[in-house]
Amino acid sequence: MRFFQWRTGENLPVLGAGTWNMGENGARADDEVEVLKLALDLGLTLIDTAEMYGAGGAEKIVGRAAAGGRDEVFIVSKVYPHNATFDGTMAACERSLQRLATGHIDLYLLHWRGSSPLADTVEAFERLKEQGKIRHWGVSNFDTDDMEELLALPAGRNCAANQVLYNLNQRGIEWQLLPECRKREVPIMAYSPLAQGPLARHRALAPIARKHGVTPATIALAWTIRGPGVIAIPKTSDRDRMRENAAAADLILDRDDLAALDRAFPPPSRKNPLALN
Ligand SMILES: NC(=O)c1ccc[n+]([C@@H]2O[C@H](COP(=O)([O-])OP(=O)(O)OC[C@H]3O[C@@H](n4cnc5c(N)ncnc54)[C@H](OP(=O)(O)O)[C@@H]3O)[C@@H](O)[C@H]2O)c1
């Protein structure tokens, strides 16, 4: 696994595991726990979840996968915008901690912006930090203007990550959000790095995959994490695909590969609103 140094001094893996769609079906729960344990064994020690996923079911899967080795796992969870008042955030975090069967969440994100004042959510995040219930907090689906507003708040600089849609099909953040986050040392967590599956089968990736003896999914993920300050969090419930995904951490694409990918998936030529899932 490759790591990068966060401004907190901690090392974070460049690849983590997503959990959207997990925890929805009791019959699949044991398999989902096992595949996340495999992710941990392969070095994907960051697991992304949310109170939303499986209506809390995904957090229970994560809790089971992390049981026994909690200190080796970096758990990311998220509060729903409709819970993101001061009191609502405090209560949502308690419920997440129960489902995760842990005393703390490593990184707690506001899932997307809703109608609650940002200052109230940040105040709750800071209180949760003081109480040791979360170690860091951040945001998700925040565009440049949202980030400006956040960073202008008294504790706004404590924002430790912004989780956004980023993949070969959706390169919009390269225009402004990504460079600005890099400048401020706020890592980008790239969600849907396989565009929810299609990039794993994309024809344009096949020749590069053959050249490196890997699959197109591995190429798409290696591309996402090619630059500093980006963590990709692909989701899979399949053991073989988990191995393919993990292989991306060790694959460095060369200039020819990157040029071919730029031709097939052109970078942005202007600022567009942040794409969302
Ligand atoms: N903050 C947000 O608003 C937000 C939004 C969306 C997602 N997320 C987070 O980001 C994570 C990843 O995003 P995502 O789940 O939307 O999409 P994704 O990771 O781009 O793609 C997941 C899909 O691709 C398939 N897949 C995974 N690896 C594969 C491989 N090697 N070959 C072929 N198919 C493969 C999976 O199927 P199988 O499971 O059957 O392999 C699944 O259907 C989520 O799970 C969630 O944790 C956050």
mmCIF file of C-alpha atoms and ligand atoms in Angstrom:
data_model
loop_
_atom_site.group_PDB
_atom_site.id
_atom_site.type_symbol
_atom_site.label_atom_id
_atom_site.label_comp_id
_atom_site.label_asym_id
_atom_site.label_seq_id
_atom_site.Cartn_x
_atom_site.Cartn_y
_atom_site.Cartn_z
ATOM 1 C CA MET A 1 0.000 0.000 0.000
ATOM 2 C CA ARG A 2 1.098 3.544 -0.701
ATOM 3 C CA PHE A 3 0.531 6.203 1.944
ATOM 4 C CA PHE A 4 0.560 9.944 2.055
ATOM 5 C CA GLN A 5 1.157 12.188 4.995
ATOM 6 C CA TRP A 6 -1.854 14.107 6.178
ATOM 7 C CA ARG A 7 -1.292 17.541 7.675
ATOM 8 C CA THR A 8 -2.188 15.987 11.035
ATOM 9 C CA GLY A 9 1.056 14.012 10.739
ATOM 10 C CA GLU A 10 -0.783 10.725 10.235
ATOM 11 C CA ASN A 11 -0.190 8.515 7.223
ATOM 12 C CA LEU A 12 -3.294 7.646 5.250
ATOM 13 C CA PRO A 13 -3.540 4.941 2.576
ATOM 14 C CA VAL A 14 -4.230 6.212 -0.943
ATOM 15 C CA LEU A 15 -6.943 3.563 -1.308
ATOM 16 C CA GLY A 16 -9.817 2.777 1.009
ATOM 17 C CA ALA A 17 -12.976 0.699 0.770
ATOM 18 C CA GLY A 18 -16.468 2.078 0.163
ATOM 19 C CA THR A 19 -19.596 0.499 1.637
ATOM 20 C CA TRP A 20 -22.554 2.015 -0.196
ATOM 21 C CA ASN A 21 -25.153 -0.776 -0.793
ATOM 22 C CA MET A 22 -23.704 -2.917 1.979
ATOM 23 C CA GLY A 23 -25.760 -3.830 5.032
ATOM 24 C CA GLU A 24 -29.004 -3.966 3.070
ATOM 25 C CA ASN A 25 -29.515 -7.709 3.037
ATOM 26 C CA GLY A 26 -28.970 -9.895 6.101
ATOM 27 C CA ALA A 27 -28.193 -12.920 3.929
ATOM 28 C CA ARG A 28 -25.160 -11.122 2.481
ATOM 29 C CA ALA A 29 -23.891 -9.633 5.759
ATOM 30 C CA ASP A 30 -21.294 -12.301 6.576
ATOM 31 C CA ASP A 31 -19.801 -12.086 3.066
ATOM 32 C CA GLU A 32 -19.652 -8.289 3.283
ATOM 33 C CA VAL A 33 -17.826 -8.490 6.608
ATOM 34 C CA GLU A 34 -15.349 -10.961 5.100
ATOM 35 C CA VAL A 35 -14.676 -8.823 2.028
ATOM 36 C CA LEU A 36 -13.964 -5.797 4.230
ATOM 37 C CA LYS A 37 -11.613 -7.910 6.352
ATOM 38 C CA LEU A 38 -9.832 -8.851 3.127
ATOM 39 C CA ALA A 39 -9.597 -5.136 2.272
ATOM 40 C CA LEU A 40 -7.906 -4.533 5.619
ATOM 41 C CA ASP A 41 -5.486 -7.416 4.996
ATOM 42 C CA LEU A 42 -4.643 -5.928 1.580
ATOM 43 C CA GLY A 43 -3.810 -2.583 3.171
ATOM 44 C CA LEU A 44 -7.051 -0.716 2.457
ATOM 45 C CA THR A 45 -7.230 0.269 6.085
ATOM 46 C CA LEU A 46 -9.556 3.223 5.531
ATOM 47 C CA ILE A 47 -13.243 2.265 5.342
ATOM 48 C CA ASP A 48 -15.865 4.743 4.224
ATOM 49 C CA THR A 49 -19.444 4.450 5.428
ATOM 50 C CA ALA A 50 -22.420 6.639 6.369
ATOM 51 C CA GLU A 51 -25.542 6.572 8.503
ATOM 52 C CA MET A 52 -27.390 6.631 5.181
ATOM 53 C CA TYR A 53 -25.986 3.374 3.748
ATOM 54 C CA GLY A 54 -28.357 0.489 4.338
ATOM 55 C CA ALA A 55 -30.182 2.759 6.828
ATOM 56 C CA GLY A 56 -27.316 2.177 9.265
ATOM 57 C CA GLY A 57 -26.758 -1.424 8.147
ATOM 58 C CA ALA A 58 -23.438 -0.631 6.472
ATOM 59 C CA GLU A 59 -22.052 0.845 9.712
ATOM 60 C CA LYS A 60 -22.870 -2.443 11.463
ATOM 61 C CA ILE A 61 -20.938 -4.350 8.776
ATOM 62 C CA VAL A 62 -17.974 -2.003 9.224
ATOM 63 C CA GLY A 63 -18.131 -2.430 13.004
ATOM 64 C CA ARG A 64 -17.987 -6.197 12.638
ATOM 65 C CA ALA A 65 -15.097 -6.031 10.145
ATOM 66 C CA ALA A 66 -13.096 -3.717 12.431
ATOM 67 C CA ALA A 67 -13.794 -5.656 15.649
ATOM 68 C CA GLY A 68 -10.613 -7.062 17.085
ATOM 69 C CA GLY A 69 -8.317 -4.672 15.234
ATOM 70 C CA ARG A 70 -10.002 -1.329 15.741
ATOM 71 C CA ASP A 71 -6.757 0.639 16.076
ATOM 72 C CA GLU A 72 -5.589 -0.538 12.655
ATOM 73 C CA VAL A 73 -8.729 0.736 10.899
ATOM 74 C CA PHE A 74 -9.478 4.327 9.935
ATOM 75 C CA ILE A 75 -13.283 4.640 9.938
ATOM 76 C CA VAL A 76 -14.990 7.423 8.011
ATOM 77 C CA SER A 77 -18.713 8.000 8.535
ATOM 78 C CA LYS A 78 -21.158 10.731 7.617
ATOM 79 C CA VAL A 79 -24.070 12.606 9.091
ATOM 80 C CA TYR A 80 -27.161 13.236 6.973
ATOM 81 C CA PRO A 81 -27.772 16.934 6.210
ATOM 82 C CA HIS A 82 -31.229 16.691 7.775
ATOM 83 C CA ASN A 83 -29.551 15.637 11.033
ATOM 84 C CA ALA A 84 -26.853 18.297 10.846
ATOM 85 C CA THR A 85 -28.143 20.777 13.428
ATOM 86 C CA PHE A 86 -25.999 20.988 16.595
ATOM 87 C CA ASP A 87 -28.215 18.605 18.598
ATOM 88 C CA GLY A 88 -28.989 16.459 15.577
ATOM 89 C CA THR A 89 -25.302 15.923 14.783
ATOM 90 C CA MET A 90 -24.488 15.019 18.381
ATOM 91 C CA ALA A 91 -27.329 12.459 18.438
ATOM 92 C CA ALA A 92 -26.546 11.041 14.971
ATOM 93 C CA CYS A 93 -22.930 10.499 15.989
ATOM 94 C CA GLU A 94 -24.020 8.549 19.089
ATOM 95 C CA ARG A 95 -26.181 6.294 16.934
ATOM 96 C CA SER A 96 -23.328 5.742 14.474
ATOM 97 C CA LEU A 97 -20.942 4.890 17.314
ATOM 98 C CA GLN A 98 -23.448 2.312 18.603
ATOM 99 C CA ARG A 99 -23.820 0.695 15.186
ATOM 100 C CA LEU A 100 -20.070 0.783 14.570
ATOM 101 C CA ALA A 101 -19.551 -0.706 18.054
ATOM 102 C CA THR A 102 -16.679 1.677 18.679
ATOM 103 C CA GLY A 103 -15.824 4.572 20.949
ATOM 104 C CA HIS A 104 -14.706 6.904 18.186
ATOM 105 C CA ILE A 105 -15.015 7.671 14.485
ATOM 106 C CA ASP A 106 -11.723 8.659 12.831
ATOM 107 C CA LEU A 107 -13.247 11.088 10.346
ATOM 108 C CA TYR A 108 -16.842 12.336 10.497
ATOM 109 C CA LEU A 109 -18.219 14.113 7.438
ATOM 110 C CA LEU A 110 -21.247 16.235 6.627
ATOM 111 C CA HIS A 111 -22.650 14.111 3.770
ATOM 112 C CA TRP A 112 -23.767 17.089 1.695
ATOM 113 C CA ARG A 113 -24.975 20.599 2.408
ATOM 114 C CA GLY A 114 -28.518 20.956 3.629
ATOM 115 C CA SER A 115 -30.441 23.725 5.314
ATOM 116 C CA SER A 116 -28.751 23.556 8.738
ATOM 117 C CA PRO A 117 -26.346 26.455 9.299
ATOM 118 C CA LEU A 118 -22.812 25.267 8.615
ATOM 119 C CA ALA A 119 -21.604 26.970 11.795
ATOM 120 C CA ASP A 120 -23.923 24.742 13.910
ATOM 121 C CA THR A 121 -22.635 21.547 12.296
ATOM 122 C CA VAL A 122 -19.029 22.661 12.754
ATOM 123 C CA GLU A 123 -19.712 23.536 16.392
ATOM 124 C CA ALA A 124 -21.074 20.018 16.941
ATOM 125 C CA PHE A 125 -18.068 18.493 15.159
ATOM 126 C CA GLU A 126 -15.704 20.472 17.377
ATOM 127 C CA ARG A 127 -17.618 19.401 20.512
ATOM 128 C CA LEU A 128 -17.506 15.749 19.393
ATOM 129 C CA LYS A 129 -13.770 16.120 18.910
ATOM 130 C CA GLU A 130 -13.324 17.526 22.422
ATOM 131 C CA GLN A 131 -15.323 14.581 23.748
ATOM 132 C CA GLY A 132 -13.088 12.127 21.881
ATOM 133 C CA LYS A 133 -16.023 10.726 19.917
ATOM 134 C CA ILE A 134 -14.514 11.750 16.606
ATOM 135 C CA ARG A 135 -10.846 12.362 15.805
ATOM 136 C CA HIS A 136 -11.306 14.611 12.756
ATOM 137 C CA TRP A 137 -14.160 16.090 10.788
ATOM 138 C CA GLY A 138 -14.713 17.087 7.200
ATOM 139 C CA VAL A 139 -17.289 17.577 4.488
ATOM 140 C CA SER A 140 -18.570 15.909 1.350
ATOM 141 C CA ASN A 141 -19.915 17.273 -1.934
ATOM 142 C CA PHE A 142 -18.580 20.754 -1.155
ATOM 143 C CA ASP A 143 -17.726 22.880 -4.190
ATOM 144 C CA THR A 144 -15.279 25.805 -4.105
ATOM 145 C CA ASP A 145 -17.826 28.355 -2.841
ATOM 146 C CA ASP A 146 -18.946 26.011 -0.039
ATOM 147 C CA MET A 147 -15.305 25.476 0.918
ATOM 148 C CA GLU A 148 -14.695 29.243 1.026
ATOM 149 C CA GLU A 149 -17.676 29.696 3.334
ATOM 150 C CA LEU A 150 -16.535 26.829 5.536
ATOM 151 C CA LEU A 151 -12.924 27.965 5.769
ATOM 152 C CA ALA A 152 -14.059 31.454 6.782
ATOM 153 C CA LEU A 153 -15.687 30.040 9.949
ATOM 154 C CA PRO A 154 -13.595 30.262 13.145
ATOM 155 C CA ALA A 155 -12.935 26.488 13.228
ATOM 156 C CA GLY A 156 -13.275 26.020 9.485
ATOM 157 C CA ARG A 157 -9.558 25.413 9.028
ATOM 158 C CA ASN A 158 -9.979 22.198 10.994
ATOM 159 C CA CYS A 159 -11.793 20.662 8.032
ATOM 160 C CA ALA A 160 -9.696 17.562 7.351
ATOM 161 C CA ALA A 161 -11.124 16.270 4.045
ATOM 162 C CA ASN A 162 -13.639 16.880 1.271
ATOM 163 C CA GLN A 163 -15.213 13.765 -0.254
ATOM 164 C CA VAL A 164 -16.405 14.350 -3.820
ATOM 165 C CA LEU A 165 -17.221 12.554 -7.058
ATOM 166 C CA TYR A 166 -13.997 12.076 -9.022
ATOM 167 C CA ASN A 167 -13.178 9.611 -11.760
ATOM 168 C CA LEU A 168 -12.065 9.540 -15.413
ATOM 169 C CA ASN A 169 -15.589 10.437 -16.560
ATOM 170 C CA GLN A 170 -15.934 13.242 -14.028
ATOM 171 C CA ARG A 171 -12.774 15.346 -13.968
ATOM 172 C CA GLY A 172 -14.401 18.708 -13.218
ATOM 173 C CA ILE A 173 -12.660 19.192 -9.846
ATOM 174 C CA GLU A 174 -9.277 19.427 -11.612
ATOM 175 C CA TRP A 175 -10.174 22.950 -12.766
ATOM 176 C CA GLN A 176 -10.363 24.615 -9.360
ATOM 177 C CA LEU A 177 -11.517 22.534 -6.383
ATOM 178 C CA LEU A 178 -8.679 20.006 -6.452
ATOM 179 C CA PRO A 179 -5.828 22.566 -6.720
ATOM 180 C CA GLU A 180 -7.416 24.733 -4.016
ATOM 181 C CA CYS A 181 -7.864 21.796 -1.663
ATOM 182 C CA ARG A 182 -4.253 20.787 -2.298
ATOM 183 C CA LYS A 183 -3.089 24.319 -1.522
ATOM 184 C CA ARG A 184 -4.964 24.214 1.775
ATOM 185 C CA GLU A 185 -3.826 20.639 2.505
ATOM 186 C CA VAL A 186 -7.401 19.334 2.550
ATOM 187 C CA PRO A 187 -7.273 15.835 1.013
ATOM 188 C CA ILE A 188 -9.843 14.902 -1.589
ATOM 189 C CA MET A 189 -11.572 11.564 -1.067
ATOM 190 C CA ALA A 190 -12.648 10.410 -4.529
ATOM 191 C CA TYR A 191 -15.983 8.638 -4.393
ATOM 192 C CA SER A 192 -17.380 6.483 -7.231
ATOM 193 C CA PRO A 193 -13.850 6.177 -8.688
ATOM 194 C CA LEU A 194 -15.159 3.457 -11.039
ATOM 195 C CA ALA A 195 -18.207 5.574 -11.974
ATOM 196 C CA GLN A 196 -20.212 2.909 -10.078
ATOM 197 C CA GLY A 197 -18.913 0.137 -12.344
ATOM 198 C CA PRO A 198 -18.775 1.200 -16.032
ATOM 199 C CA LEU A 199 -15.134 2.326 -15.900
ATOM 200 C CA ALA A 200 -14.199 -1.233 -14.944
ATOM 201 C CA ARG A 201 -15.397 -2.299 -18.400
ATOM 202 C CA HIS A 202 -14.408 0.751 -20.459
ATOM 203 C CA ARG A 203 -12.836 -0.065 -23.853
ATOM 204 C CA ALA A 204 -10.403 2.842 -23.705
ATOM 205 C CA LEU A 205 -8.761 1.313 -20.642
ATOM 206 C CA ALA A 206 -8.276 -2.161 -22.110
ATOM 207 C CA PRO A 207 -4.963 -1.575 -23.977
ATOM 208 C CA ILE A 208 -3.358 0.132 -20.988
ATOM 209 C CA ALA A 209 -4.600 -2.661 -18.753
ATOM 210 C CA ARG A 210 -3.098 -5.281 -21.092
ATOM 211 C CA LYS A 211 0.222 -3.427 -21.158
ATOM 212 C CA HIS A 212 0.447 -3.548 -17.341
ATOM 213 C CA GLY A 213 -1.091 -7.025 -16.990
ATOM 214 C CA VAL A 214 -3.957 -5.724 -14.858
ATOM 215 C CA THR A 215 -7.679 -5.052 -15.347
ATOM 216 C CA PRO A 216 -9.305 -1.796 -16.514
ATOM 217 C CA ALA A 217 -10.599 -1.256 -12.975
ATOM 218 C CA THR A 218 -7.035 -1.217 -11.662
ATOM 219 C CA ILE A 219 -6.094 1.374 -14.309
ATOM 220 C CA ALA A 220 -9.076 3.618 -13.492
ATOM 221 C CA LEU A 221 -8.165 3.558 -9.806
ATOM 222 C CA ALA A 222 -4.427 4.064 -10.367
ATOM 223 C CA TRP A 223 -5.332 7.122 -12.459
ATOM 224 C CA THR A 224 -7.534 8.550 -9.693
ATOM 225 C CA ILE A 225 -4.743 8.370 -7.132
ATOM 226 C CA ARG A 226 -1.949 9.463 -9.514
ATOM 227 C CA GLY A 227 -1.508 12.874 -7.871
ATOM 228 C CA PRO A 228 -0.911 13.967 -4.275
ATOM 229 C CA GLY A 229 -3.686 14.478 -1.754
ATOM 230 C CA VAL A 230 -6.255 12.125 -3.308
ATOM 231 C CA ILE A 231 -7.641 8.966 -1.696
ATOM 232 C CA ALA A 232 -9.954 6.720 -3.741
ATOM 233 C CA ILE A 233 -12.627 4.652 -1.999
ATOM 234 C CA PRO A 234 -13.944 2.055 -4.482
ATOM 235 C CA LYS A 235 -16.660 -0.288 -3.273
ATOM 236 C CA THR A 236 -16.810 -3.974 -4.051
ATOM 237 C CA SER A 237 -18.461 -6.923 -2.374
ATOM 238 C CA ASP A 238 -16.356 -9.377 -4.355
ATOM 239 C CA ARG A 239 -13.037 -10.791 -3.151
ATOM 240 C CA ASP A 240 -11.354 -10.998 -6.574
ATOM 241 C CA ARG A 241 -12.406 -7.477 -7.460
ATOM 242 C CA MET A 242 -11.106 -6.280 -4.083
ATOM 243 C CA ARG A 243 -7.685 -7.673 -5.060
ATOM 244 C CA GLU A 244 -7.867 -5.941 -8.472
ATOM 245 C CA ASN A 245 -8.716 -2.685 -6.766
ATOM 246 C CA ALA A 246 -5.961 -3.015 -4.173
ATOM 247 C CA ALA A 247 -3.405 -3.547 -6.975
ATOM 248 C CA ALA A 248 -3.949 0.064 -8.057
ATOM 249 C CA ALA A 249 -1.972 1.347 -5.079
ATOM 250 C CA ASP A 250 1.219 -0.158 -6.485
ATOM 251 C CA LEU A 251 0.713 0.816 -10.120
ATOM 252 C CA ILE A 252 2.309 4.017 -11.396
ATOM 253 C CA LEU A 253 0.995 5.056 -14.824
ATOM 254 C CA ASP A 254 3.616 6.412 -17.227
ATOM 255 C CA ARG A 255 3.433 9.491 -19.450
ATOM 256 C CA ASP A 256 2.121 7.524 -22.437
ATOM 257 C CA ASP A 257 -0.644 6.003 -20.322
ATOM 258 C CA LEU A 258 -1.645 9.394 -18.939
ATOM 259 C CA ALA A 259 -1.635 10.988 -22.393
ATOM 260 C CA ALA A 260 -3.845 8.200 -23.793
ATOM 261 C CA LEU A 261 -6.255 8.625 -20.876
ATOM 262 C CA ASP A 262 -6.355 12.408 -21.426
ATOM 263 C CA ARG A 263 -7.320 11.809 -25.051
ATOM 264 C CA ALA A 264 -10.106 9.383 -24.113
ATOM 265 C CA PHE A 265 -11.301 11.367 -21.068
ATOM 266 C CA PRO A 266 -10.368 15.024 -21.636
ATOM 267 C CA PRO A 267 -9.645 17.215 -18.622
ATOM 268 C CA PRO A 268 -11.986 20.154 -17.956
ATOM 269 C CA SER A 269 -11.526 23.353 -19.954
ATOM 270 C CA ARG A 270 -13.632 25.544 -17.678
ATOM 271 C CA LYS A 271 -15.271 25.631 -14.265
ATOM 272 C CA ASN A 272 -18.478 23.617 -14.017
ATOM 273 C CA PRO A 273 -20.636 23.065 -10.947
ATOM 274 C CA LEU A 274 -19.453 20.124 -8.867
ATOM 275 C CA ALA A 275 -20.897 16.859 -10.223
ATOM 276 C CA LEU A 276 -22.830 14.788 -7.702
ATOM 277 C CA ASN A 277 -24.021 11.223 -7.598
HETATM 278 N N1 LIG B 1 -20.071 11.190 -0.212
HETATM 279 C C1 LIG B 1 -20.941 10.813 -1.115
HETATM 280 O O1 LIG B 1 -21.899 11.539 -1.436
HETATM 281 C C2 LIG B 1 -20.755 9.479 -1.780
HETATM 282 C C3 LIG B 1 -21.481 9.172 -2.936
HETATM 283 C C4 LIG B 1 -21.261 7.940 -3.536
HETATM 284 C C5 LIG B 1 -20.350 7.054 -2.992
HETATM 285 N N2 LIG B 1 -19.683 7.353 -1.842
HETATM 286 C C6 LIG B 1 -18.719 6.402 -1.239
HETATM 287 O O2 LIG B 1 -17.788 6.021 -2.249
HETATM 288 C C7 LIG B 1 -17.805 4.602 -2.378
HETATM 289 C C8 LIG B 1 -17.493 4.198 -3.806
HETATM 290 O O3 LIG B 1 -18.413 4.758 -4.705
HETATM 291 P P1 LIG B 1 -19.575 3.889 -5.417
HETATM 292 O O4 LIG B 1 -19.916 2.713 -4.584
HETATM 293 O O5 LIG B 1 -20.653 4.870 -5.748
HETATM 294 O O6 LIG B 1 -18.955 3.464 -6.805
HETATM 295 P P2 LIG B 1 -17.622 2.762 -7.337
HETATM 296 O O7 LIG B 1 -16.735 2.394 -6.231
HETATM 297 O O8 LIG B 1 -17.127 3.607 -8.438
HETATM 298 O O9 LIG B 1 -18.218 1.451 -8.023
HETATM 299 C C9 LIG B 1 -18.855 0.446 -7.302
HETATM 300 C C10 LIG B 1 -19.446 -0.527 -8.305
HETATM 301 O O10 LIG B 1 -18.420 -1.050 -9.128
HETATM 302 C C11 LIG B 1 -18.352 -2.465 -9.001
HETATM 303 N N3 LIG B 1 -16.922 -2.808 -8.921
HETATM 304 C C12 LIG B 1 -16.055 -2.513 -7.927
HETATM 305 N N4 LIG B 1 -14.813 -2.958 -8.209
HETATM 306 C C13 LIG B 1 -14.901 -3.538 -9.426
HETATM 307 C C14 LIG B 1 -13.964 -4.183 -10.269
HETATM 308 N N5 LIG B 1 -12.680 -4.325 -9.898
HETATM 309 N N6 LIG B 1 -14.393 -4.683 -11.455
HETATM 310 C C15 LIG B 1 -15.696 -4.551 -11.826
HETATM 311 N N7 LIG B 1 -16.622 -3.954 -11.081
HETATM 312 C C16 LIG B 1 -16.239 -3.449 -9.880
HETATM 313 C C17 LIG B 1 -19.094 -2.820 -7.735
HETATM 314 O O11 LIG B 1 -19.771 -4.048 -7.863
HETATM 315 P P3 LIG B 1 -19.441 -5.300 -6.870
HETATM 316 O O12 LIG B 1 -19.647 -4.833 -5.475
HETATM 317 O O13 LIG B 1 -20.415 -6.335 -7.312
HETATM 318 O O14 LIG B 1 -18.007 -5.658 -7.163
HETATM 319 C C18 LIG B 1 -20.127 -1.690 -7.640
HETATM 320 O O15 LIG B 1 -21.266 -2.023 -8.407
HETATM 321 C C19 LIG B 1 -19.211 4.224 -1.908
HETATM 322 O O16 LIG B 1 -19.327 2.842 -1.639
HETATM 323 C C20 LIG B 1 -19.343 5.122 -0.710
HETATM 324 O O17 LIG B 1 -18.626 4.600 0.377
HETATM 325 C C21 LIG B 1 -19.854 8.577 -1.253
#
